[in-house]
Coordinates of C-alpha atoms and ligand atoms in Angstrom, one line a residue:
M1 CA 119.5 75.6 68.2
C2 CA 120.6 78.7 66.4
G3 CA 120.7 82.2 67.8
I4 CA 118.9 85.1 66.0
V5 CA 119.0 88.8 66.8
G6 CA 117.2 91.8 65.3
Y7 CA 117.7 95.5 66.1
I8 CA 115.9 98.7 65.1
G9 CA 116.7 101.9 66.9
K10 CA 119.2 104.8 66.9
A11 CA 122.4 102.9 67.7
D12 CA 124.7 101.4 65.0
A13 CA 122.9 98.2 64.3
A14 CA 125.9 96.2 63.1
T15 CA 127.8 96.6 66.4
V16 CA 124.7 95.8 68.5
L17 CA 123.9 92.8 66.4
I18 CA 127.4 91.3 66.5
N19 CA 127.6 91.8 70.3
G20 CA 124.2 90.2 70.5
L21 CA 125.4 87.2 68.5
R22 CA 128.4 86.9 70.9
R23 CA 125.9 86.5 73.8
L24 CA 124.0 83.8 71.8
E25 CA 127.0 82.0 70.4
Y26 CA 126.4 79.0 72.8
R27 CA 123.2 78.3 70.9
G28 CA 125.2 77.4 67.7
Y29 CA 128.6 78.5 66.4
D30 CA 129.5 76.9 63.1
S31 CA 128.7 80.0 60.9
A32 CA 127.2 83.4 61.2
G33 CA 125.9 86.4 59.3
V34 CA 124.4 89.9 59.5
A35 CA 122.2 92.0 57.3
I36 CA 121.8 95.8 57.6
L37 CA 119.5 98.2 55.9
D38 CA 121.4 101.1 54.2
D39 CA 119.1 103.6 52.5
D40 CA 117.0 101.5 50.1
R41 CA 119.3 98.4 50.0
V42 CA 119.9 95.3 52.1
L43 CA 123.6 94.6 52.7
V44 CA 124.7 91.1 53.9
S45 CA 128.0 89.8 55.4
K46 CA 128.4 86.1 56.2
S47 CA 131.2 83.8 57.3
P48 CA 131.8 80.2 58.3
G49 CA 133.1 79.8 61.9
K50 CA 132.6 81.8 65.0
V51 CA 131.1 85.3 65.5
A52 CA 134.6 86.8 65.8
K53 CA 135.3 85.8 62.2
L54 CA 132.0 87.4 61.1
S55 CA 133.0 90.6 62.9
D56 CA 136.3 90.7 60.9
K57 CA 134.4 89.9 57.7
A58 CA 131.8 92.6 58.1
H59 CA 134.4 95.2 58.9
A60 CA 136.2 94.1 55.7
D61 CA 133.0 94.1 53.6
W62 CA 131.7 97.5 54.8
D63 CA 133.8 100.6 55.3
A64 CA 133.6 102.1 58.8
A65 CA 131.1 104.9 57.8
L66 CA 128.7 102.3 56.4
F67 CA 129.3 99.9 59.3
H68 CA 128.3 102.5 61.9
R69 CA 125.6 104.3 59.8
A70 CA 122.9 101.6 59.6
S71 CA 120.4 101.5 62.5
T72 CA 118.3 98.5 61.5
G73 CA 119.4 94.9 60.9
I74 CA 119.1 91.2 61.7
A75 CA 121.8 88.6 62.4
H76 CA 122.3 84.9 63.1
T77 CA 124.7 82.4 64.6
R78 CA 124.1 78.9 63.2
W79 CA 123.9 75.2 64.2
A80 CA 123.7 73.6 60.8
T81 CA 120.6 71.4 60.1
H82 CA 120.4 71.7 56.3
G83 CA 123.7 72.0 54.3
P84 CA 127.3 72.2 55.8
P85 CA 128.5 75.3 57.7
T86 CA 129.6 77.4 54.7
E87 CA 129.4 81.1 53.8
V88 CA 126.6 80.4 51.3
N89 CA 124.5 78.3 53.7
A90 CA 124.9 80.8 56.6
H91 CA 122.0 83.2 57.4
P92 CA 120.7 85.8 56.5
H93 CA 119.1 84.5 53.3
L94 CA 117.6 86.8 50.7
D95 CA 114.5 86.4 48.5
Q96 CA 114.7 86.5 44.7
S97 CA 114.6 90.3 44.5
G98 CA 117.4 90.7 47.1
D99 CA 115.2 93.2 49.0
I100 CA 114.0 90.9 51.7
A101 CA 116.3 89.3 54.3
L102 CA 115.5 86.5 56.7
V103 CA 117.1 84.8 59.7
H104 CA 115.6 81.6 61.1
N105 CA 116.0 79.2 64.0
G106 CA 114.2 75.9 63.4
I107 CA 113.4 73.5 60.6
I108 CA 111.0 73.9 57.6
E109 CA 110.0 70.3 57.1
N110 CA 108.2 70.8 53.7
Y111 CA 111.0 72.9 52.2
R112 CA 111.7 70.5 49.3
A113 CA 108.1 70.8 48.0
L114 CA 108.1 74.6 48.4
R115 CA 111.5 74.8 46.7
A116 CA 110.3 72.8 43.7
R117 CA 107.2 74.9 43.3
L118 CA 109.2 78.1 43.5
E119 CA 111.9 76.8 41.1
G120 CA 108.9 76.1 38.7
K121 CA 108.2 79.8 39.0
G122 CA 111.8 80.7 38.0
H123 CA 113.3 81.2 41.4
H124 CA 117.0 80.4 41.7
F125 CA 118.5 79.1 45.0
Y126 CA 122.2 79.4 46.0
S127 CA 122.2 77.4 49.2
E128 CA 121.2 74.0 50.4
T129 CA 119.1 75.4 53.3
D130 CA 115.4 75.2 54.1
T131 CA 115.6 78.8 55.3
E132 CA 116.4 80.3 51.8
V133 CA 113.2 78.7 50.6
L134 CA 111.2 80.6 53.2
A135 CA 112.9 83.9 52.2
H136 CA 111.9 83.3 48.6
L137 CA 108.4 82.2 49.6
I138 CA 107.9 85.5 51.6
G139 CA 109.2 87.4 48.5
D140 CA 106.8 85.4 46.3
C141 CA 103.8 86.4 48.7
D142 CA 104.9 90.0 48.9
K143 CA 102.2 92.3 47.3
G144 CA 103.7 95.5 48.9
D145 CA 102.9 94.5 52.6
L146 CA 105.7 92.7 54.3
F147 CA 103.7 91.7 57.3
Q148 CA 100.9 90.1 55.2
A149 CA 103.6 88.4 53.0
V150 CA 105.2 86.8 56.1
C151 CA 101.7 85.6 57.3
D152 CA 100.8 84.1 53.9
A153 CA 104.2 82.4 53.7
L154 CA 104.0 81.0 57.2
H155 CA 100.6 79.5 56.5
Q156 CA 102.3 77.3 53.9
V157 CA 105.1 76.1 56.2
N158 CA 105.2 72.8 58.2
G159 CA 107.9 72.8 60.9
T160 CA 109.4 75.1 63.5
F161 CA 110.6 78.7 63.3
G162 CA 111.8 81.7 65.2
I163 CA 112.3 84.3 62.5
A164 CA 113.2 88.0 61.9
V165 CA 112.6 89.5 58.5
L166 CA 113.4 92.9 57.1
S167 CA 112.8 94.6 53.7
A168 CA 114.5 97.5 51.9
Q169 CA 111.0 98.5 50.7
E170 CA 109.7 98.9 54.3
P171 CA 112.8 100.1 56.3
D172 CA 110.9 101.3 59.4
K173 CA 110.1 97.8 60.7
I174 CA 111.2 94.2 61.4
I175 CA 108.7 91.3 61.3
T176 CA 109.3 88.5 63.8
A177 CA 107.3 85.3 64.5
R178 CA 107.6 82.0 66.3
R179 CA 106.3 78.4 66.3
G180 CA 108.4 76.0 68.4
S181 CA 111.5 78.2 68.6
P182 CA 111.8 80.9 71.2
I183 CA 111.6 84.7 70.5
V184 CA 112.0 87.4 73.1
I185 CA 111.4 91.1 72.3
G186 CA 113.2 93.7 74.4
M187 CA 111.7 97.2 74.5
G188 CA 114.3 99.9 75.1
D189 CA 114.2 103.6 75.0
G190 CA 113.7 104.4 71.3
E191 CA 115.0 101.0 70.3
T192 CA 113.7 97.5 70.1
I193 CA 115.8 94.2 70.1
I194 CA 114.5 90.8 69.0
A195 CA 116.4 87.7 70.2
S196 CA 116.3 83.9 70.7
D197 CA 116.9 84.5 74.4
A198 CA 117.3 87.3 76.9
S199 CA 121.1 87.1 77.1
A200 CA 121.3 89.3 74.0
I201 CA 118.8 91.8 75.3
V202 CA 119.9 92.3 79.0
A203 CA 122.5 94.9 78.1
H204 CA 119.8 97.1 76.5
T205 CA 116.7 96.7 78.6
Q206 CA 115.0 94.6 81.3
R207 CA 111.5 95.0 79.8
V208 CA 110.6 92.1 77.5
I209 CA 107.8 90.2 75.8
Y210 CA 107.9 86.5 75.2
L211 CA 106.1 85.5 72.0
D212 CA 103.9 82.3 72.1
D213 CA 103.6 79.8 69.3
N214 CA 102.0 81.3 66.1
D215 CA 102.5 84.9 67.3
I216 CA 103.8 87.4 64.8
A217 CA 104.9 90.9 65.6
I218 CA 105.5 94.1 63.7
V219 CA 108.5 95.8 65.5
T220 CA 109.5 99.4 65.1
A221 CA 112.0 101.5 67.1
D222 CA 109.3 102.4 69.6
S223 CA 106.4 99.9 69.2
V224 CA 105.6 96.2 69.2
D225 CA 102.3 95.2 67.6
I226 CA 101.6 91.5 68.2
R227 CA 99.0 89.5 66.2
D228 CA 98.3 85.9 65.2
L229 CA 98.9 84.6 61.7
N230 CA 95.3 85.5 60.8
N231 CA 96.1 89.2 61.6
I232 CA 94.0 89.1 64.9
P233 CA 95.6 91.3 67.6
V234 CA 96.9 89.4 70.6
T235 CA 98.1 90.7 74.0
R236 CA 101.2 89.4 75.6
E237 CA 102.4 90.2 79.2
I238 CA 105.5 92.5 79.6
A239 CA 108.0 90.8 81.9
E240 CA 111.0 92.2 83.9
L241 CA 114.1 90.1 83.3
G242 CA 115.8 90.8 86.6
L243 CA 119.1 89.7 85.1
D244 CA 122.4 91.6 85.1
S245 CA 124.7 91.4 82.1
A246 CA 127.8 90.7 84.4
A247 CA 126.3 87.3 85.1
A248 CA 127.0 86.5 81.4
E249 CA 130.7 87.3 81.7
K250 CA 133.5 84.9 82.6
G251 CA 134.4 86.8 85.7
G252 CA 138.2 86.1 85.4
Y253 CA 137.8 82.3 84.8
E254 CA 139.4 80.8 81.7
H255 CA 136.2 79.2 80.7
F256 CA 132.5 79.6 81.5
M257 CA 132.4 75.9 82.5
L258 CA 135.1 76.4 85.2
K259 CA 133.3 79.5 86.4
E260 CA 129.9 77.6 86.5
I261 CA 131.5 74.7 88.4
H262 CA 132.9 77.1 91.0
E263 CA 129.6 78.9 91.2
Q264 CA 127.8 75.8 92.5
P265 CA 128.0 76.5 96.3
D266 CA 126.2 79.7 95.5
S267 CA 123.8 78.4 92.8
L268 CA 122.9 75.5 95.1
G269 CA 122.4 77.9 97.9
N270 CA 120.0 79.9 95.7
A271 CA 118.2 76.7 94.7
I272 CA 117.7 75.6 98.3
R273 CA 117.3 78.9 100.2
G274 CA 113.8 79.4 101.7
R275 CA 112.6 76.0 100.4
L276 CA 113.2 73.9 103.5
D277 CA 110.8 73.9 106.5
F278 CA 112.6 72.4 109.5
D279 CA 109.5 72.7 111.7
I280 CA 107.6 70.2 109.7
G281 CA 110.6 68.4 108.3
S282 CA 109.7 69.1 104.8
S283 CA 110.2 71.4 101.8
V284 CA 108.2 74.4 100.6
L285 CA 108.0 74.5 96.8
A286 CA 105.1 77.0 96.2
G287 CA 105.6 76.9 92.5
M288 CA 104.3 73.3 92.4
G289 CA 100.9 74.8 93.0
T290 CA 99.6 71.6 94.6
S291 CA 97.7 70.9 97.8
P292 CA 98.9 68.1 100.2
R293 CA 95.6 66.3 99.2
E294 CA 96.5 66.5 95.4
L295 CA 100.0 65.2 96.2
A296 CA 98.7 62.4 98.3
E297 CA 96.4 61.3 95.5
L298 CA 99.2 60.9 93.0
S299 CA 100.1 57.3 92.1
R300 CA 103.1 57.8 89.9
V301 CA 105.9 60.3 89.0
V302 CA 107.1 60.4 85.4
L303 CA 110.4 62.3 84.9
I304 CA 111.1 63.5 81.3
G305 CA 114.1 65.2 79.8
C306 CA 117.1 64.9 77.5
G307 CA 120.8 64.6 78.0
T308 CA 122.0 65.9 81.4
S309 CA 118.5 66.7 82.4
L310 CA 117.5 63.1 81.8
H311 CA 120.4 62.0 84.1
A312 CA 119.1 64.3 86.8
G313 CA 115.7 62.6 86.3
L314 CA 117.3 59.2 86.9
V315 CA 118.6 60.4 90.3
G316 CA 115.1 61.7 90.9
E317 CA 113.6 58.3 90.2
Y318 CA 115.6 56.8 93.1
A319 CA 114.6 59.7 95.3
F320 CA 110.9 59.5 94.7
E321 CA 110.8 55.7 95.2
D322 CA 113.1 55.8 98.2
L323 CA 111.9 58.9 100.0
A324 CA 108.3 59.2 98.8
D325 CA 107.3 55.6 98.4
I326 CA 105.7 56.3 95.1
H327 CA 106.3 54.6 91.8
A328 CA 108.6 56.6 89.6
E329 CA 109.9 56.3 86.1
V330 CA 112.1 58.2 83.7
Q331 CA 111.2 58.7 80.1
Q332 CA 113.5 59.9 77.3
A333 CA 111.6 62.9 76.0
A334 CA 112.1 62.3 72.3
E335 CA 110.7 58.8 72.6
F336 CA 107.9 59.8 75.0
R337 CA 105.9 61.8 72.5
Y338 CA 105.9 58.9 69.9
R339 CA 105.3 55.9 72.2
N340 CA 101.7 56.9 73.1
P341 CA 102.3 56.8 76.9
I342 CA 99.7 55.6 79.3
L343 CA 99.0 58.6 81.5
G344 CA 96.2 59.9 83.7
S345 CA 95.2 62.6 86.2
R346 CA 97.0 60.7 89.1
D347 CA 100.3 60.9 87.3
L348 CA 102.8 63.7 88.1
V349 CA 104.9 64.5 85.0
V350 CA 108.0 66.5 85.8
A351 CA 109.6 68.1 82.7
I352 CA 113.3 68.8 83.4
S353 CA 115.0 71.3 81.2
Q354 CA 117.7 73.9 82.0
S355 CA 116.9 76.0 78.9
G356 CA 113.2 75.3 79.0
E357 CA 113.3 75.3 75.2
T358 CA 114.4 71.7 74.3
A359 CA 112.0 70.8 71.5
D360 CA 111.6 67.1 72.5
T361 CA 110.9 67.9 76.1
L362 CA 108.4 70.7 75.1
A363 CA 106.6 68.2 72.8
A364 CA 106.5 65.6 75.6
V365 CA 105.0 68.3 77.9
R366 CA 102.3 68.9 75.3
E367 CA 101.6 65.2 75.0
A368 CA 101.3 64.8 78.8
N369 CA 98.9 67.8 79.0
Q370 CA 96.9 66.1 76.2
K371 CA 96.6 63.0 78.3
G372 CA 95.4 64.9 81.4
A373 CA 98.4 64.3 83.5
F374 CA 99.5 66.6 86.3
V375 CA 102.4 68.4 84.5
M376 CA 105.0 70.6 86.0
S377 CA 108.5 71.8 85.0
L378 CA 111.9 72.1 86.5
C379 CA 113.6 74.9 84.5
N380 CA 116.4 77.3 84.9
V381 CA 115.6 80.0 82.3
V382 CA 112.8 82.2 83.6
G383 CA 110.0 82.8 81.1
S384 CA 111.1 79.9 78.9
T385 CA 108.5 78.1 76.8
I386 CA 108.4 74.9 78.9
A387 CA 108.0 76.9 82.1
R388 CA 105.2 79.0 80.6
E389 CA 103.4 76.1 79.0
T390 CA 103.4 74.0 82.2
G391 CA 102.3 77.0 84.2
R392 CA 103.6 75.5 87.4
G393 CA 106.9 74.1 88.6
V394 CA 110.1 75.1 90.3
Y395 CA 112.8 77.4 89.0
L396 CA 116.4 76.4 89.7
H397 CA 117.7 79.9 90.3
A398 CA 121.1 78.7 89.2
G399 CA 121.8 81.9 87.2
P400 CA 122.6 81.9 83.5
E401 CA 124.4 78.7 82.3
I402 CA 126.5 79.7 79.3
S403 CA 128.8 76.7 78.8
V404 CA 127.3 74.1 76.6
A405 CA 128.3 71.4 79.1
S406 CA 125.7 71.6 81.8
T407 CA 127.1 71.6 85.3
K408 CA 125.4 73.8 87.9
A409 CA 122.0 73.2 86.4
F410 CA 122.4 69.4 87.0
T411 CA 123.3 69.8 90.6
C412 CA 120.5 72.2 91.2
Q413 CA 118.1 69.9 89.4
V414 CA 119.0 67.1 91.7
A415 CA 118.8 69.3 94.8
V416 CA 115.3 70.4 93.8
L417 CA 114.2 66.8 92.9
L418 CA 115.3 65.8 96.4
M419 CA 113.2 68.6 97.9
M420 CA 110.2 67.5 95.7
A421 CA 110.6 63.9 96.8
L422 CA 110.8 65.1 100.5
K423 CA 107.6 67.0 100.0
L424 CA 105.8 64.1 98.5
G425 CA 107.3 61.7 101.1
R426 CA 106.1 63.8 104.0
G427 CA 102.6 63.5 102.5
R428 CA 103.0 59.7 102.8
R429 CA 105.2 57.5 105.0
F430 CA 108.2 59.8 105.6
S431 CA 108.3 60.8 109.3
R432 CA 108.9 64.3 110.5
E433 CA 112.2 63.2 112.1
D434 CA 113.4 61.6 108.9
G435 CA 112.2 64.7 107.0
Y436 CA 114.1 66.9 109.4
K437 CA 117.3 64.9 109.0
L438 CA 117.1 64.9 105.3
A439 CA 116.3 68.6 105.2
R440 CA 119.5 69.3 107.2
E441 CA 121.5 67.1 104.7
I442 CA 120.0 69.1 101.8
E443 CA 120.8 72.4 103.5
A444 CA 124.5 71.2 103.8
I445 CA 124.9 70.5 100.1
P446 CA 126.6 73.8 99.2
E447 CA 129.2 73.2 101.8
L448 CA 129.8 69.6 100.6
V449 CA 130.4 70.9 97.1
A450 CA 132.7 73.6 98.3
K451 CA 134.9 70.9 99.8
V452 CA 135.2 69.0 96.5
I453 CA 136.0 72.2 94.6
L454 CA 138.9 72.8 97.0
Q455 CA 140.5 69.7 95.4
N456 CA 140.6 71.4 92.0
D457 CA 144.4 71.3 91.8
K458 CA 144.6 67.7 92.9
I459 CA 141.9 66.7 90.4
A460 CA 143.8 68.6 87.6
K461 CA 146.9 66.5 88.4
I462 CA 145.0 63.2 88.2
A463 CA 143.4 64.4 85.0
A464 CA 146.8 64.8 83.4
D465 CA 147.3 61.0 83.7
Y466 CA 144.1 60.2 81.9
S467 CA 144.1 62.9 79.2
K468 CA 145.9 60.8 76.6
N469 CA 143.4 58.0 76.6
E470 CA 140.8 57.8 73.8
H471 CA 138.4 55.6 75.7
A472 CA 137.0 55.6 79.3
F473 CA 134.3 53.8 81.3
F474 CA 132.3 55.2 84.2
I475 CA 130.6 52.7 86.5
G476 CA 128.3 53.0 89.5
R477 CA 125.3 51.4 91.3
G478 CA 122.1 52.7 92.7
P479 CA 121.9 56.5 92.5
M480 CA 125.5 56.5 91.5
Y481 CA 124.6 54.9 88.2
P482 CA 123.1 58.1 86.8
V483 CA 126.2 59.9 88.1
A484 CA 128.3 57.5 86.1
L485 CA 126.2 58.3 83.0
E486 CA 126.6 62.0 83.6
G487 CA 130.3 61.8 84.2
A488 CA 130.7 60.0 80.9
L489 CA 128.6 62.6 79.1
K490 CA 130.7 65.5 80.5
L491 CA 133.9 63.8 79.4
K492 CA 132.5 62.9 76.0
E493 CA 131.1 66.2 75.1
I494 CA 134.1 68.4 76.0
S495 CA 137.2 66.2 75.5
Y496 CA 135.9 64.1 72.6
I497 CA 137.1 60.9 74.5
H498 CA 134.8 58.0 73.8
A499 CA 133.4 57.6 77.3
E500 CA 130.5 55.3 78.3
G501 CA 128.6 55.1 81.6
Y502 CA 127.4 51.7 82.8
H503 CA 125.7 50.2 85.8
A504 CA 128.7 48.5 87.4
A505 CA 127.1 45.1 87.1
E506 CA 126.5 45.5 83.4
L507 CA 130.1 45.4 82.3
K508 CA 130.5 41.7 82.5
H509 CA 127.5 41.3 80.1
G510 CA 129.6 42.5 77.2
P511 CA 131.4 45.9 77.5
I512 CA 134.2 44.4 79.6
A513 CA 135.4 42.9 76.3
L514 CA 136.6 46.4 75.4
L515 CA 139.0 46.6 78.4
E516 CA 142.7 46.3 77.9
K517 CA 145.9 47.3 79.8
G518 CA 145.5 50.9 81.0
T519 CA 141.9 51.4 80.0
P520 CA 140.5 54.0 82.4
I521 CA 137.7 53.0 84.7
I522 CA 136.1 55.8 86.7
A523 CA 134.3 54.0 89.5
L524 CA 131.8 55.6 91.9
A525 CA 132.8 53.7 95.0
V526 CA 131.2 56.0 97.4
D527 CA 130.3 54.4 100.8
I528 CA 126.6 53.8 100.1
P529 CA 124.6 50.5 99.9
G530 CA 126.0 48.4 97.1
K531 CA 129.6 49.6 97.5
D532 CA 131.0 46.1 98.2
K533 CA 129.4 44.9 94.9
T534 CA 131.0 47.8 93.1
L535 CA 134.4 46.9 94.6
G536 CA 133.9 43.4 93.2
N537 CA 133.2 44.9 89.7
I538 CA 136.3 47.0 90.1
E539 CA 138.4 43.9 90.7
E540 CA 137.0 42.3 87.6
C541 CA 138.2 45.4 85.6
R542 CA 141.6 45.4 87.3
A543 CA 142.0 41.8 86.4
R544 CA 141.9 42.9 82.8
G545 CA 144.6 45.6 83.2
A546 CA 142.3 48.6 83.7
R547 CA 143.4 51.7 85.6
I548 CA 141.0 52.6 88.3
L549 CA 140.1 56.2 89.3
G550 CA 137.8 55.9 92.3
I551 CA 135.3 58.5 93.7
V552 CA 135.3 57.5 97.4
T553 CA 134.0 58.7 100.7
E554 CA 136.3 60.9 102.8
G555 CA 138.0 58.7 105.5
D556 CA 137.2 55.4 103.7
H557 CA 140.9 54.6 103.5
E558 CA 140.3 50.9 102.9
T559 CA 138.4 51.6 99.7
A560 CA 140.8 54.4 98.6
E561 CA 143.6 51.9 98.8
C562 CA 141.9 49.7 96.2
M563 CA 142.3 52.5 93.6
D564 CA 145.1 53.6 91.4
D565 CA 143.9 57.2 91.9
F566 CA 141.0 58.5 94.0
I567 CA 139.0 61.7 94.7
S568 CA 137.2 61.8 98.0
I569 CA 133.8 63.4 98.7
P570 CA 132.4 64.2 102.2
R571 CA 130.3 61.5 103.9
C572 CA 126.5 62.2 103.5
H573 CA 123.1 60.7 102.6
P574 CA 123.4 58.3 99.6
L575 CA 121.1 60.5 97.5
V576 CA 122.8 63.7 98.5
A577 CA 126.2 62.2 97.7
T578 CA 125.2 62.2 94.0
I579 CA 125.9 66.0 94.0
P580 CA 129.4 66.3 95.4
A581 CA 130.3 63.1 93.4
V582 CA 129.3 64.6 90.1
V583 CA 131.1 67.8 90.8
A584 CA 134.3 65.8 91.1
L585 CA 133.6 64.3 87.7
Q586 CA 132.8 67.7 86.2
L587 CA 136.2 69.0 87.3
F588 CA 137.9 65.8 86.1
A589 CA 136.3 66.2 82.6
Y590 CA 137.1 69.9 82.6
H591 CA 140.8 69.4 83.2
V592 CA 141.1 66.5 80.8
A593 CA 139.6 68.6 78.1
R594 CA 141.7 71.6 79.0
L595 CA 144.9 69.5 78.8
R596 CA 143.8 68.2 75.4
G597 CA 143.4 71.8 74.2
C598 CA 139.6 71.4 73.5
E599 CA 137.1 74.2 72.9
I600 CA 135.5 73.7 76.3
D601 CA 132.7 76.2 76.3
Q602 CA 131.6 75.5 72.7
P603 CA 132.4 71.9 71.9
R604 CA 132.2 70.8 68.3
N605 CA 128.9 69.8 66.8
L606 CA 127.0 70.9 69.9
A607 CA 124.7 73.7 71.0
K608 CA 123.3 74.8 74.4
S609 CA 119.6 74.5 73.6
V610 CA 118.3 71.9 71.2
T611 CA 115.2 73.5 69.7
V612 CA 114.8 71.1 66.8
E613 CA 113.8 67.4 66.9
Ligands
LIG1 C1 124.6 68.7 78.6 O1 125.8 69.1 79.0 C2 124.2 69.0 77.3 N1 124.3 70.4 77.0 C3 122.8 68.5 76.9 O2 122.8 67.1 77.1 C4 121.6 69.1 77.6 O3 121.6 68.6 78.9 C5 120.3 68.6 76.9 O4 120.4 69.2 75.6 C6 119.1 69.1 77.6 O5 119.0 70.5 77.7 P1 118.0 71.2 78.6 O6 118.2 70.8 80.0 O7 118.1 72.7 78.3 O8 116.6 70.7 78.2

């Protein structure tokens, strides 16, 4: 949820840390702070708002010599969980002595009890945060050994954490630890960088270590010593990132979201390349790590995720049932872990997560493993916790997705789910001919999407007519129903228009009461089974004065004429059509938000990776 960075080396830490925060800003951006070690003191600068404001504040707080002198520090960009985004509540937080500084990503659930106990011992707290309590607890445990103090404090904590801690008394090290929130350590030449994800490290080194839950590490400029919280040494694999920092730049686009929408022909090409086998009319997804026999013995597919990933799962549900003739269901991850799901060894559980760090999806994976299901993941971030914990699955290869509003990850998730369903289907009733045809349709997806992107200017014009509305409804049937949900989510999260997605038949059971003259209805009227019924629902809306924007199939003029406005997508397989259709809605949402002057890449109240419950 938040982004943390730590640096110890020879460069000026304040600059490295603030640049690192800029790379992590999509994780939380309501306030930020940095602490540096200068001789035997800890200096802190914090500010509400974006990292740019923190940079100005730190330059104002510290003269240039001081700013560039320190070579050790920690920093944080926040998504508030406890206490509003103010300077006082921003991280880093100090202990009672002021010598120990801490940054934290996660939630300390028992912080009230710990705070009361420490207040009983005379501690004074300035902020409303759970994190300041942990800083004081570490100080309270400190008997001259920072590492041991952090271990002792973490043994008393319930909840999740990714932390970095430094002390003026032990200036040659930073202590970092994780439980539930990600920590990556980058090992450079005479410098070490700690971060919530690799995007803050890629500019320094490609050699990284991913900490596992309950790992703690003593980090110096040229060493990383990892142990568990009982001080037992543990070994973690050194991985190569294989990322280039340019991928994390806007590349001349006004927003990361527009860049990532335009990248989709390439990202889909990467997600599909080498994964279709036309000889057998199937797909090759080695990462699934399953034999045809194991796949044939499966009796159910359970797709779990949150937000946009959940919507991709809903398209997958149609694909598995339609193509693979296997019972499929979608579960909202946050509910899955608490509803005691009925699962067994013949159930394939697919955890869908772009970041691979979403707390609810991670917990659902652990529950599914507990129940002995066949668990695999569909992640974009290589080395992410969900990918490592499932140990098998398929990477999207969509490249870094920086904009909070997920776009290219969604289309790649759907493309991979279609290939997974094709693979399962070929192990059952799906013929080689049908498989071959579908594989060709999947192979053509990048081209289909490129055709929609060519309509960017037309879609921008249409968006202008809808940008002043405060409400909107998206409707669809069959696999277009999840597309309607996703279209509404995109518009909601970046334009702040109250948009809802509904199955087209559901409106007349209540929501239609909200329609009045000019209410926008965005209808997925693509030429697939059920279109005629959708057209009927559109007429019901028009009868109540609604304005209809239709997503229609190219050349389907009769349907296009039923709309006030329309965007056309190329003719293709109904399941494949979900991808070009959603790209049209991504561009629509983008331009509506742009015309409303919204903060598109970092919408209010949101964060890219939701690492708390
Ligand atoms: C989508 O635009 C949102 N950022 C959000 O709904 C997101 O899809 C959700 O938080 C799941 O994230 P994940 O795919 O990284 O698990």
